[in-house]
Amino acid sequence: WEESLNAALAAQIPKRIWRHACDIAVDFHDRPYYGKTSQEKGLWVRGKAKNGTTRFYRVITAYVILSGLRVTLAIGFFLPDNDTVSMLEEVLHRVKALGIKVRHLLLDKGFAGIEVMRHLSEQGLSAVIACPIRGKTGGTRALCHGNKSHLATHTFKGQGGTFTAQLAVCRVFTTARRTGRMRRRADWLVFVLINVDLLPRQARRLYRRRFGVETRYRCAGQVRGWTTSKNPAYRFLLIGLSFFLLNVWLHLRWLFTQVPRRGGRRLDVKRFQLTRFASFIIRALEQRYGYVYEIVAPAAPIL
């Protein structure tokens, strides 16, 4: 099923993605699991408490941002005996097998581990990784000082040994001036730079290309099938199908909502929204399998 889903995703990738090297974002997506099946049979993994549970079905996805649209390129199912490095290597292998050139990898804080950093450095891959700010006075928090952004070198220590990397420490501000909701204040963002030479402002601007990933997951939820089945493979299939349907919608919207104008065509996105696409799917299923339009009472009603 995983092989079939990746083949289906590849069939819906727009041709313009192959024109030049792309910035590929990789992310984990967790779906909460509330059952009592053992980990060996349920194939769930542990995670940080969210939505009232610490058990999740986890998938790893690689996607590219194209004209503001996020197109899923590959998907992998994270099993209890898998590790982050092997899953990252597997999904990147699928992307490269498609012939897509990778310019930079944009990874979230879940990949800010020594093993991942060392693997990317040894493979010669360019990556920007969001780094969590840890420590009270030491650690990466000790780098967050001064009145402006700067570059720094930091040595990470852990069970995987040590790894020295270059960090972009960015001083940012809230959007209170634009929204008027809160008092404007300064904050810090830290990014790990692997095999890439960027200024702090350039690193932050590049990483912003992966922002809005939660919107992508909410959109996929609108076309995801719901089930109470205890079969983990079936649950994984429904998650993968939601990303496939989202790719189909993005591709169709690009093809059939173009409006001619001077200076290039624009997309009339309101013409084909995701809710309409979901309605089309429901109507097609009803025509294919039929639907219930009446019920028969077991006895005459008492008035």
Short mmCIF file of C-alpha atoms in Angstrom, two decimals, residues 67-268:
data_model
loop_
_atom_site.label_atom_id
_atom_site.label_comp_id
_atom_site.label_asym_id
_atom_site.label_seq_id
_atom_site.Cartn_x
_atom_site.Cartn_y
_atom_site.Cartn_z
CA SER A 67 3.34 29.14 -6.12
CA GLY A 68 2.03 29.04 -2.57
CA LEU A 69 0.75 25.45 -2.96
CA ARG A 70 2.18 22.50 -1.03
CA VAL A 71 2.49 19.39 -3.18
CA THR A 72 3.25 16.10 -1.41
CA LEU A 73 6.04 14.19 -3.15
CA ALA A 74 6.49 11.13 -0.95
CA ILE A 75 5.12 9.55 2.20
CA GLY A 76 6.42 6.94 4.62
CA PHE A 77 4.84 5.16 7.57
CA PHE A 78 6.76 5.43 10.82
CA LEU A 79 6.79 2.10 12.63
CA PRO A 80 7.81 1.53 16.28
CA ASP A 81 11.21 0.06 15.33
CA ASN A 82 12.09 2.87 12.90
CA ASP A 83 14.38 5.79 13.70
CA THR A 84 14.38 9.35 12.41
CA VAL A 85 17.53 9.01 10.29
CA SER A 86 16.35 5.91 8.43
CA MET A 87 12.90 7.41 7.73
CA LEU A 88 14.44 10.67 6.50
CA GLU A 89 16.80 8.72 4.25
CA GLU A 90 13.93 6.63 2.88
CA VAL A 91 11.68 9.56 2.00
CA LEU A 92 14.59 11.49 0.41
CA HIS A 93 15.45 8.40 -1.64
CA ARG A 94 11.90 8.40 -3.00
CA VAL A 95 12.17 12.08 -3.91
CA LYS A 96 15.49 11.58 -5.72
CA ALA A 97 14.09 8.53 -7.53
CA LEU A 98 11.52 10.88 -9.10
CA GLY A 99 14.34 12.88 -10.65
CA ILE A 100 13.59 16.00 -8.58
CA LYS A 101 16.64 18.08 -7.73
CA VAL A 102 16.88 19.07 -4.08
CA ARG A 103 18.29 22.55 -3.41
CA HIS A 104 17.72 22.84 0.34
CA LEU A 105 16.03 20.71 2.98
CA LEU A 106 13.76 22.54 5.42
CA LEU A 107 13.29 20.49 8.60
CA ASP A 108 11.36 21.25 11.77
CA LYS A 109 12.47 20.83 15.39
CA GLY A 110 11.72 17.11 15.34
CA PHE A 111 14.85 16.61 13.22
CA ALA A 112 17.16 18.71 15.42
CA GLY A 113 19.09 15.67 16.66
CA ILE A 114 22.79 14.88 16.54
CA GLU A 115 22.28 11.75 14.41
CA VAL A 116 20.28 13.66 11.78
CA MET A 117 22.77 16.54 11.66
CA ARG A 118 25.71 14.17 11.27
CA HIS A 119 23.93 12.19 8.55
CA LEU A 120 23.10 15.31 6.52
CA SER A 121 26.64 16.60 6.89
CA GLU A 122 28.17 13.31 5.74
CA GLN A 123 25.80 13.08 2.76
CA GLY A 124 26.61 16.63 1.68
CA LEU A 125 22.97 17.77 1.82
CA SER A 126 22.15 21.42 2.37
CA ALA A 127 19.64 21.86 5.17
CA VAL A 128 18.10 24.46 7.47
CA ILE A 129 16.78 22.93 10.69
CA ALA A 130 14.68 24.74 13.28
CA CYS A 131 16.49 24.37 16.60
CA PRO A 132 14.70 24.36 19.96
CA ILE A 133 15.97 26.87 22.50
CA ARG A 134 16.97 24.92 25.60
CA GLY A 135 18.62 25.77 28.89
CA LYS A 136 18.14 28.51 31.46
CA THR A 137 21.50 30.20 31.18
CA GLY A 138 23.47 27.77 29.02
CA GLY A 139 22.77 25.67 25.94
CA THR A 140 21.30 27.37 22.91
CA ARG A 141 19.60 29.98 25.13
CA ALA A 142 23.02 31.42 25.96
CA LEU A 143 23.34 32.38 22.29
CA CYS A 144 20.19 34.54 22.40
CA HIS A 145 21.74 37.81 23.47
CA GLY A 146 22.29 41.25 22.01
CA ASN A 147 20.10 43.52 19.96
CA LYS A 148 20.45 41.96 16.53
CA SER A 149 20.69 38.65 14.71
CA HIS A 150 24.05 36.94 14.39
CA LEU A 151 25.83 33.73 13.42
CA ALA A 152 27.26 31.43 16.08
CA THR A 153 28.93 28.06 16.48
CA HIS A 154 27.53 25.56 18.95
CA THR A 155 28.49 22.02 19.98
CA PHE A 156 25.56 19.71 20.63
CA LYS A 157 26.07 16.94 23.17
CA GLY A 158 23.92 13.87 23.71
CA GLN A 159 23.70 10.10 23.54
CA GLY A 160 24.75 10.24 19.89
CA GLY A 161 28.03 11.93 20.82
CA THR A 162 28.87 15.50 19.91
CA PHE A 163 28.36 17.58 16.80
CA THR A 164 29.51 21.13 16.09
CA ALA A 165 27.33 23.16 13.77
CA GLN A 166 26.83 26.72 12.65
CA LEU A 167 23.70 28.40 13.93
CA ALA A 168 21.76 31.41 12.69
CA VAL A 169 20.39 33.21 15.75
CA CYS A 170 17.58 35.51 14.60
CA ARG A 171 16.06 38.31 16.65
CA VAL A 172 12.44 38.72 15.59
CA PHE A 173 9.47 40.77 16.69
CA THR A 174 5.80 40.03 17.15
CA THR A 175 3.23 41.32 14.67
CA ALA A 176 1.52 43.48 17.31
CA ARG A 177 2.24 46.62 15.32
CA ARG A 178 0.22 45.23 12.42
CA THR A 179 -2.56 43.51 14.38
CA GLY A 180 -2.74 45.82 17.38
CA ARG A 181 -3.60 42.89 19.67
CA MET A 182 -0.61 42.73 22.01
CA ARG A 183 2.35 44.81 23.00
CA ARG A 184 5.18 44.49 20.52
CA ARG A 185 8.05 42.45 21.93
CA ALA A 186 11.24 40.80 20.74
CA ASP A 187 11.81 37.05 20.51
CA TRP A 188 14.49 34.65 19.23
CA LEU A 189 14.57 31.94 16.59
CA VAL A 190 17.52 29.58 16.10
CA PHE A 191 18.30 27.62 12.92
CA VAL A 192 20.98 24.98 12.34
CA LEU A 193 22.79 25.46 9.04
CA ILE A 194 24.14 22.28 7.42
CA ASN A 195 26.36 22.63 4.33
CA VAL A 196 24.90 26.04 3.55
CA ASP A 197 26.30 29.54 3.94
CA LEU A 198 23.50 31.97 4.79
CA LEU A 199 23.09 35.12 6.81
CA PRO A 200 20.53 35.00 9.66
CA ARG A 201 18.00 37.03 7.68
CA GLN A 202 18.44 34.75 4.64
CA ALA A 203 18.06 31.59 6.76
CA ARG A 204 14.84 32.87 8.35
CA ARG A 205 13.44 33.97 5.01
CA LEU A 206 14.25 30.57 3.49
CA TYR A 207 12.71 28.65 6.39
CA ARG A 208 9.53 30.73 6.14
CA ARG A 209 8.80 28.85 2.93
CA ARG A 210 7.67 25.86 4.99
CA PHE A 211 5.32 27.89 7.22
CA GLY A 212 1.64 27.09 6.96
CA VAL A 213 2.15 23.33 7.10
CA GLU A 214 -0.71 22.99 9.60
CA THR A 215 -3.06 24.47 6.99
CA ARG A 216 -2.07 21.62 4.71
CA TYR A 217 -2.97 19.07 7.37
CA ARG A 218 -6.32 20.72 8.02
CA CYS A 219 -7.09 20.62 4.30
CA ALA A 220 -6.15 16.94 4.14
CA GLY A 221 -8.51 16.33 7.06
CA GLN A 222 -11.44 17.56 4.98
CA VAL A 223 -10.99 14.69 2.50
CA ARG A 224 -9.75 12.01 4.92
CA GLY A 225 -11.89 8.97 5.56
CA TRP A 226 -12.79 8.31 9.19
CA THR A 227 -12.81 4.88 10.75
CA THR A 228 -12.84 3.06 14.08
CA SER A 229 -11.01 0.06 12.65
CA LYS A 230 -8.18 -1.44 14.71
CA ASN A 231 -6.28 -2.34 11.55
CA PRO A 232 -3.21 -0.01 11.50
CA ALA A 233 -2.55 -0.62 7.79
CA TYR A 234 -6.08 0.56 6.94
CA ARG A 235 -5.62 3.66 9.08
CA PHE A 236 -2.31 4.43 7.35
CA LEU A 237 -4.02 3.97 4.00
CA LEU A 238 -6.68 6.56 4.82
CA ILE A 239 -4.02 9.07 5.89
CA GLY A 240 -2.08 8.50 2.67
CA LEU A 241 -5.21 8.80 0.53
CA SER A 242 -6.00 12.19 2.08
CA PHE A 243 -2.64 13.56 0.88
CA PHE A 244 -3.21 11.99 -2.55
CA LEU A 245 -6.64 13.63 -2.89
CA LEU A 246 -5.16 16.94 -1.80
CA ASN A 247 -2.57 16.63 -4.60
CA VAL A 248 -5.33 15.86 -7.10
CA TRP A 249 -7.28 18.94 -6.01
CA LEU A 250 -4.21 21.20 -6.27
CA HIS A 251 -3.43 19.85 -9.74
CA LEU A 252 -7.02 20.27 -10.98
CA ARG A 253 -7.28 23.76 -9.52
CA TRP A 254 -4.10 24.76 -11.34
CA LEU A 255 -5.36 23.37 -14.66
CA PHE A 256 -8.96 24.56 -14.67
CA THR A 257 -9.06 27.87 -12.79
CA GLN A 258 -6.60 29.85 -14.93
CA VAL A 259 -7.87 33.28 -15.98
CA PRO A 260 -6.14 34.94 -18.97
CA ARG A 261 -4.79 38.42 -18.41
CA ARG A 262 -1.90 40.63 -19.37
CA GLY A 263 1.34 39.74 -17.65
CA GLY A 264 0.48 36.08 -17.11
CA ARG A 265 -2.50 34.08 -16.02
CA ARG A 266 -3.92 34.11 -12.51
CA LEU A 267 -5.87 31.47 -10.61
CA ASP A 268 -9.50 32.06 -9.69
#
